Coordinates of C-alpha atoms in Angstrom, one line a residue:
X1 CA 16.0 79.5 145.6
X2 CA 18.8 79.6 143.0
X3 CA 21.3 76.8 143.2
X4 CA 24.7 77.3 141.4
X5 CA 26.7 74.2 140.6
X6 CA 30.5 74.5 139.9
X7 CA 32.6 72.3 137.6
X8 CA 35.9 72.6 136.0
X9 CA 35.7 74.4 132.7
X10 CA 36.2 72.3 129.6
X11 CA 37.1 75.2 127.4
X12 CA 38.3 73.9 124.0
X13 CA 41.3 76.2 124.0
X14 CA 42.5 74.8 127.3
X15 CA 42.0 71.2 126.1
X16 CA 44.0 72.0 123.0
X17 CA 46.9 73.4 125.0
X18 CA 46.9 70.3 127.2
X19 CA 46.9 68.1 124.2
X20 CA 49.6 70.1 122.6
X21 CA 51.8 69.8 125.7
X22 CA 51.2 66.0 125.9
X23 CA 52.1 65.5 122.2
X24 CA 55.3 67.6 122.7
X25 CA 56.4 65.4 125.6
X26 CA 55.8 62.3 123.6
X27 CA 57.8 63.7 120.7
X28 CA 60.6 64.6 123.0
X29 CA 60.8 61.0 124.3
X30 CA 60.6 59.5 120.8
X31 CA 63.3 61.9 119.5
X32 CA 65.5 60.9 122.4
X33 CA 65.0 57.2 121.6
X34 CA 65.7 57.7 117.9
X35 CA 68.9 59.8 118.5
X36 CA 70.1 57.3 121.0
X37 CA 69.7 54.5 118.5
X38 CA 71.5 56.6 116.0
X39 CA 74.5 56.8 118.4
X40 CA 74.5 53.1 119.0
X41 CA 74.1 51.9 115.4
X42 CA 75.1 54.8 113.1
X43 CA 77.9 56.8 114.8
X44 CA 81.4 56.2 113.7
X45 CA 83.6 57.1 116.7
X46 CA 86.8 57.0 114.5
X47 CA 85.8 60.0 112.4
X48 CA 83.4 61.5 115.0
X49 CA 80.3 61.7 112.7
X50 CA 77.2 59.7 111.9
X51 CA 77.5 57.5 108.9
X52 CA 74.3 58.6 107.2
X53 CA 72.4 55.4 107.8
X54 CA 68.7 55.1 108.5
X55 CA 68.8 55.9 112.2
X56 CA 70.9 59.0 111.9
X57 CA 68.7 60.5 109.1
X58 CA 65.4 59.6 110.7
X59 CA 66.5 61.0 114.1
X60 CA 67.5 64.3 112.5
X61 CA 64.3 64.7 110.5
X62 CA 62.2 63.7 113.4
X63 CA 63.7 66.3 115.7
X64 CA 63.2 69.0 113.1
X65 CA 59.5 68.0 112.5
X66 CA 58.9 67.8 116.3
X67 CA 60.3 71.4 116.7
X68 CA 58.1 72.5 113.8
X69 CA 55.1 71.0 115.5
X70 CA 55.9 72.8 118.8
X71 CA 56.1 76.1 116.9
X72 CA 52.6 75.6 115.6
X73 CA 51.5 76.7 119.1
X74 CA 52.0 80.2 117.8
X75 CA 49.2 79.5 115.4
X76 CA 46.5 77.9 117.4
X77 CA 47.1 79.6 120.8
X78 CA 45.7 83.1 120.2
X79 CA 47.9 86.0 121.0
X80 CA 45.0 87.6 122.7
X81 CA 44.1 84.5 124.8
X82 CA 43.4 85.3 128.4
X83 CA 46.2 83.1 129.8
X84 CA 47.4 83.6 133.5
X85 CA 50.3 86.0 133.9
X86 CA 51.4 84.5 137.1
X87 CA 53.3 81.3 137.9
X88 CA 52.1 79.2 140.9
X89 CA 53.8 76.4 142.7
X90 CA 50.7 74.3 143.3
X91 CA 51.3 70.6 143.2
X92 CA 54.2 68.4 144.1
X93 CA 55.7 68.2 140.6
X94 CA 57.1 71.7 140.5
X95 CA 58.3 71.5 144.1
X96 CA 60.3 68.3 143.5
X97 CA 61.5 69.6 140.1
X98 CA 62.8 72.8 141.6
X99 CA 64.6 71.0 144.4
X100 CA 66.0 68.5 142.0
X101 CA 67.3 71.3 139.7
X102 CA 68.8 73.0 142.8
X103 CA 70.7 69.9 143.8
X104 CA 71.9 69.4 140.2
X105 CA 73.3 72.9 140.2
X106 CA 75.1 72.2 143.5
X107 CA 76.6 69.1 142.0
X108 CA 77.6 71.1 138.9
X109 CA 79.2 73.7 141.1
X110 CA 81.1 71.2 143.1
X111 CA 82.4 69.3 140.1
X112 CA 83.5 72.4 138.3
X113 CA 85.1 73.9 141.4
X114 CA 86.9 70.6 142.0
X115 CA 88.4 70.8 138.5
X116 CA 89.4 74.4 139.0
X117 CA 91.1 74.2 142.4
X118 CA 93.5 71.3 141.5
X119 CA 97.1 72.3 141.8
X120 CA 97.8 71.9 138.1
X121 CA 94.7 73.9 137.0
X122 CA 95.4 76.7 139.6
X123 CA 98.9 77.0 138.3
X124 CA 97.5 77.2 134.8
X125 CA 95.2 80.1 135.7
X126 CA 98.1 82.0 137.3
X127 CA 100.2 81.4 134.2
X128 CA 97.7 82.6 131.6
X129 CA 96.6 85.7 133.6
X130 CA 100.2 86.8 134.2
X131 CA 101.0 90.0 132.3
X132 CA 104.0 88.3 130.7
X133 CA 101.8 85.6 129.1
X134 CA 102.0 85.9 125.3
X135 CA 100.4 83.6 122.8
X136 CA 98.9 83.7 119.4
X137 CA 95.5 82.6 120.9
X138 CA 95.9 84.3 124.3
X139 CA 92.6 86.1 124.1
X140 CA 90.8 82.8 123.5
X141 CA 92.7 81.1 126.3
X142 CA 91.9 83.8 128.7
X143 CA 88.3 84.1 127.6
X144 CA 87.8 80.4 128.1
X145 CA 89.2 80.7 131.6
X146 CA 86.9 83.6 132.4
X147 CA 83.9 81.6 131.1
X148 CA 84.8 78.6 133.3
X149 CA 84.9 80.8 136.4
X150 CA 81.7 82.5 135.4
X151 CA 80.1 79.1 135.0
X152 CA 81.1 78.0 138.5
X153 CA 79.6 81.2 140.1
X154 CA 76.4 81.0 138.0
X155 CA 75.9 77.3 139.1
X156 CA 75.8 78.0 142.8
X157 CA 73.6 81.1 142.4
X158 CA 71.3 79.2 140.0
X159 CA 71.0 76.5 142.8
X160 CA 69.8 79.3 145.2
X161 CA 67.3 80.4 142.5
X162 CA 65.8 77.0 142.1
X163 CA 65.5 76.3 145.9
X164 CA 63.7 79.6 146.3
X165 CA 61.3 78.7 143.5
X166 CA 60.4 75.5 145.3
X167 CA 58.6 77.5 147.9
X168 CA 54.9 78.3 147.5
X169 CA 55.5 81.7 149.0
X170 CA 58.5 82.7 146.9
X171 CA 59.7 86.2 146.6
X172 CA 59.1 87.3 143.0
X173 CA 61.6 90.1 143.0
X174 CA 64.4 88.0 144.4
X175 CA 63.5 85.2 142.0
X176 CA 63.7 87.7 139.2
X177 CA 67.2 88.8 140.0
X178 CA 68.4 85.3 140.6
X179 CA 66.6 84.0 137.5
X180 CA 69.4 85.4 135.4
X181 CA 71.9 82.9 136.7
X182 CA 70.3 79.7 135.1
X183 CA 70.5 81.7 131.8
X184 CA 74.1 82.6 132.4
X185 CA 75.0 79.0 133.3
X186 CA 73.5 77.8 130.0
X187 CA 75.4 80.6 128.2
X188 CA 78.7 79.6 129.7
X189 CA 78.0 76.0 128.6
X190 CA 77.4 77.2 125.0
X191 CA 80.6 79.2 125.1
X192 CA 82.7 76.3 126.6
X193 CA 81.4 73.9 124.0
X194 CA 82.1 76.4 121.2
X195 CA 85.6 77.1 122.3
X196 CA 86.5 73.4 122.7
X197 CA 89.2 73.3 120.0
X198 CA 89.8 69.5 120.2
X199 CA 86.4 68.9 118.6
X200 CA 85.4 70.0 115.1
X201 CA 83.0 72.9 115.0
X202 CA 80.4 70.9 113.1
X203 CA 80.6 67.8 115.3
X204 CA 77.1 66.4 116.0
X205 CA 77.5 66.6 119.8
X206 CA 78.7 70.2 119.6
X207 CA 75.8 71.4 117.5
X208 CA 73.1 69.5 119.3
X209 CA 74.2 70.6 122.8
X210 CA 74.6 74.2 121.6
X211 CA 71.0 74.2 120.2
X212 CA 69.7 72.6 123.4
X213 CA 71.4 75.1 125.7
X214 CA 70.3 78.1 123.6
X215 CA 66.7 76.8 123.6
X216 CA 66.9 76.4 127.4
X217 CA 68.2 80.0 127.7
X218 CA 65.2 81.3 125.7
X219 CA 62.7 79.2 127.8
X220 CA 64.4 80.5 131.0
X221 CA 64.1 84.0 129.8
X222 CA 60.3 83.8 129.2
X223 CA 59.9 82.1 132.6
X224 CA 61.9 85.0 134.1
X225 CA 59.5 87.5 132.6
X226 CA 56.7 86.1 134.9
X227 CA 58.8 86.9 138.0
X228 CA 59.7 90.4 136.8
X229 CA 56.0 91.5 136.6
X230 CA 52.7 90.5 135.1
X231 CA 53.1 93.2 132.4
X232 CA 56.3 91.6 131.2
X233 CA 54.9 88.1 131.1
X234 CA 54.3 86.5 127.7
X235 CA 52.3 83.4 128.4
X236 CA 51.9 82.1 124.8
X237 CA 55.6 82.5 124.1
X238 CA 56.4 80.8 127.4
X239 CA 54.3 77.7 126.6
X240 CA 55.5 77.4 123.0
X241 CA 59.2 78.0 123.5
X242 CA 59.2 75.8 126.6
X243 CA 57.9 73.0 124.5
X244 CA 60.5 73.6 121.8
X245 CA 63.2 73.6 124.6
X246 CA 62.1 70.4 126.2
X247 CA 62.1 68.6 122.9
X248 CA 65.6 69.6 122.1
X249 CA 67.0 69.5 125.6
X250 CA 65.6 66.1 126.5
X251 CA 66.5 64.4 123.2
X252 CA 70.0 65.9 123.4
X253 CA 70.5 65.1 127.0
X254 CA 69.5 61.5 126.9
X255 CA 71.2 60.7 123.6
X256 CA 74.5 62.4 124.4
X257 CA 74.7 60.6 127.7
X258 CA 74.0 57.3 126.1
X259 CA 76.6 58.0 123.4
X260 CA 79.2 58.7 126.1
X261 CA 78.4 55.6 128.2
X262 CA 78.5 53.2 125.2
X263 CA 81.9 54.6 124.1
X264 CA 80.8 56.5 121.0
X265 CA 81.9 59.9 122.4
X266 CA 84.7 60.6 124.8
X267 CA 84.3 64.2 126.0
X268 CA 83.4 64.2 129.6
X269 CA 82.6 67.9 129.6
X270 CA 80.0 67.2 126.9
X271 CA 78.4 64.6 129.0
X272 CA 78.2 67.1 131.9
X273 CA 76.4 69.6 129.7
X274 CA 74.1 66.8 128.4
X275 CA 73.1 65.9 132.0
X276 CA 72.5 69.6 132.6
X277 CA 70.3 69.8 129.6
X278 CA 68.3 66.7 130.7
X279 CA 67.9 68.0 134.2
X280 CA 66.8 71.5 133.1
X281 CA 64.5 69.9 130.4
X282 CA 62.8 67.9 133.2
X283 CA 62.4 71.1 135.3
X284 CA 60.9 72.8 132.2
X285 CA 58.4 69.9 131.8
X286 CA 57.3 70.3 135.4
X287 CA 57.0 74.1 135.2
X288 CA 55.1 74.0 132.0
X289 CA 52.7 71.2 133.2
X290 CA 52.1 73.2 136.4
X291 CA 51.3 76.3 134.4
X292 CA 48.9 74.5 132.0
X293 CA 47.1 73.0 135.0
X294 CA 46.6 76.5 136.4
X295 CA 44.6 77.3 133.3
X296 CA 41.7 75.3 134.6
X297 CA 39.4 77.5 136.7
X298 CA 36.1 76.8 138.4
X299 CA 33.3 78.7 136.7
X300 CA 29.5 78.7 137.1
X301 CA 28.2 76.0 134.8
X302 CA 24.4 76.4 135.2
X303 CA 21.7 77.9 137.4
X304 CA 18.7 75.9 138.3
X305 CA 15.6 76.9 140.3
X306 CA 14.4 74.9 143.3

């Protein structure tokens, strides 16, 4: 009688991907620590820039090297690798991460809506959208207002998206449609930071948050492709670009929030975007870990005769 024993495959490629993800997470935390130290010891709040000392230089170089390491995934993860083309919600980590992201989006919606419906702000919107409104920068002023409104709408719909994704029996088609809204929310964040005229265009906070939000947009886009269809899924790109995003988003989110709370930066809107980056970075960690765990499959290891 033949007896078949089953064990989890220890395929070298899978172990490499797991190690790659672990190193990426470690690099993200170290990068966050170094950039936080740079804010505490090397940031000159009077001029709004780092002073070029040890911590500021090492933090910048470390983040660049970390992202370069993450991109090496395109080299050692074969393009033809038979990676799963479906996302699953097995395990508690992705459930809690999705619910957490959903509540963060609700808080983001509530805060932005509160700022918008104040009497002074409402009167401002009525004024700038009036036909009689004329200004040298009227198109920028109106565009900024439209971006703010779009950000509020995107936040609440992104919350619905994340809550739906927390279910093990999620509707892929509905998740695909709603999956555009986390991307739109990140896009409005980039636009609002860019059009913030009170802060220099090359300000460290501006640049870092813009890079973080753009990297999240790209990671969300490749996650979205799984929900559209298996043919659209690009597993290797998803894993690699998610690792790049989590390195930038987590390091930006933690360091920018610390910079704000220690009094080195004063833009509350930037702190909100930093918190968004951190929350979405943590969601990305849970999603990527969940996907990498799904790579392990039980296969027949050996056949013995009795």
